Amino acid sequence: ASDRNVCIKLEETLIPVEETVQSACEILGLDPLYVANEGRFAVFVPAAQADAALSDLKKVEVSQGAVRVGTVEETPGRTVVLQSRIGGNRVVDMLSGEQLPRIC
């Protein structure tokens, strides 16, 4: 987002997180967006090509679970924003240092 001066908007409900990972993160107070993982990647394509890209990805066994999780807006902002399950928005920053559990 910062390199291209755009705003990336993600929808939490569209991001696939396995139930076991979600449960462990809730118990430990961690955000699954910041937990190390393997076998995931993000692809950025023009909106007009998104459906075709998803279709092509789903033809390959390892990427059959590919989904669209957000959009890129050509508005200045240089941020990544996550729309939460309850409708609020929060900025997703680069993690610096250790991830500390949420204490609420």
Coordinates of C-alpha atoms in Angstrom, one line a residue:
A1 CA 0.0 0.0 0.0
S2 CA 2.7 2.4 0.9
D3 CA 4.8 1.7 -2.2
R4 CA 1.8 2.3 -4.5
N5 CA 0.1 5.0 -2.5
V6 CA -3.2 3.0 -2.4
C7 CA -5.5 1.8 0.3
I8 CA -6.0 -2.0 0.5
K9 CA -9.3 -2.9 2.1
L10 CA -9.7 -6.4 3.5
E11 CA -12.8 -8.1 4.8
E12 CA -12.2 -10.3 7.9
T13 CA -15.2 -12.5 7.1
L14 CA -13.6 -13.4 3.7
I15 CA -10.2 -14.4 5.0
P16 CA -10.0 -18.2 5.5
V17 CA -8.7 -19.1 8.9
E18 CA -8.9 -22.8 9.9
E19 CA -11.0 -23.3 13.0
T20 CA -8.2 -24.9 15.0
V21 CA -6.0 -21.8 14.2
Q22 CA -8.8 -19.4 15.2
S23 CA -9.4 -21.3 18.4
A24 CA -5.7 -21.4 19.4
C25 CA -5.4 -17.6 18.6
E26 CA -8.4 -16.8 20.7
I27 CA -7.0 -18.8 23.7
L28 CA -3.6 -17.2 23.4
G29 CA -4.9 -13.7 22.6
L30 CA -3.1 -13.6 19.2
D31 CA -4.3 -12.1 15.9
P32 CA -4.3 -14.8 13.2
L33 CA -3.2 -12.2 10.6
Y34 CA 0.2 -11.9 12.4
V35 CA 0.7 -15.6 13.1
A36 CA 3.4 -17.3 11.0
N37 CA 2.0 -19.7 8.4
E38 CA 2.9 -21.6 5.3
G39 CA 1.2 -22.2 2.0
R40 CA -0.5 -18.8 1.8
F41 CA 0.1 -15.9 -0.6
A42 CA -1.6 -12.8 -1.9
V43 CA -2.1 -12.0 -5.5
F44 CA -3.0 -8.5 -6.7
V45 CA -4.6 -8.3 -10.1
P46 CA -6.8 -5.6 -11.8
A47 CA -10.4 -5.9 -10.6
A48 CA -11.6 -6.8 -14.1
Q49 CA -9.3 -9.8 -14.1
A50 CA -10.0 -11.1 -10.6
D51 CA -12.6 -13.7 -11.5
A52 CA -10.4 -15.1 -14.3
A53 CA -7.4 -15.3 -11.9
L54 CA -9.5 -17.0 -9.2
S55 CA -10.8 -19.5 -11.8
D56 CA -7.2 -20.3 -13.0
L57 CA -6.0 -20.7 -9.4
K58 CA -8.8 -23.1 -8.5
K59 CA -7.8 -25.4 -11.4
V60 CA -4.6 -26.2 -9.5
E61 CA -4.9 -28.6 -6.6
V62 CA -2.9 -26.6 -4.1
S63 CA -4.9 -23.4 -4.7
Q64 CA -8.4 -24.8 -4.9
G65 CA -9.3 -22.8 -1.8
A66 CA -8.4 -19.5 -3.4
V67 CA -10.7 -16.6 -2.5
R68 CA -11.0 -12.9 -2.9
V69 CA -10.5 -11.2 0.4
G70 CA -10.5 -7.5 -0.4
T71 CA -10.0 -4.7 -2.9
V72 CA -7.4 -2.1 -3.7
E73 CA -8.6 1.5 -4.0
E74 CA -6.7 4.2 -5.9
T75 CA -7.3 6.6 -3.0
P76 CA -4.3 8.1 -1.2
G77 CA -3.9 6.5 2.2
R78 CA -1.0 4.1 2.0
T79 CA -2.8 1.8 4.5
V80 CA -4.2 -1.7 4.8
V81 CA -7.6 -1.6 6.5
L82 CA -9.5 -4.6 7.8
Q83 CA -13.3 -4.5 8.1
S84 CA -14.0 -6.6 11.1
R85 CA -16.7 -9.2 11.6
I86 CA -18.8 -6.6 13.5
G87 CA -18.4 -3.9 10.8
G88 CA -15.7 -1.7 12.4
N89 CA -12.5 -0.8 10.6
R90 CA -8.9 -1.0 11.8
V91 CA -5.6 -0.4 10.3
V92 CA -3.4 -3.5 9.8
D93 CA 0.2 -2.4 10.5
M94 CA 3.4 -4.2 9.8
L95 CA 4.2 -6.2 12.9
S96 CA 7.4 -4.9 14.6
G97 CA 8.9 -7.0 17.3
E98 CA 7.1 -9.9 19.1
Q99 CA 3.4 -10.3 18.9
L100 CA 2.0 -9.8 22.4
P101 CA -1.3 -11.4 23.4
R102 CA -4.3 -9.1 23.6
I103 CA -5.3 -8.5 27.2
C104 CA -9.0 -7.5 27.5

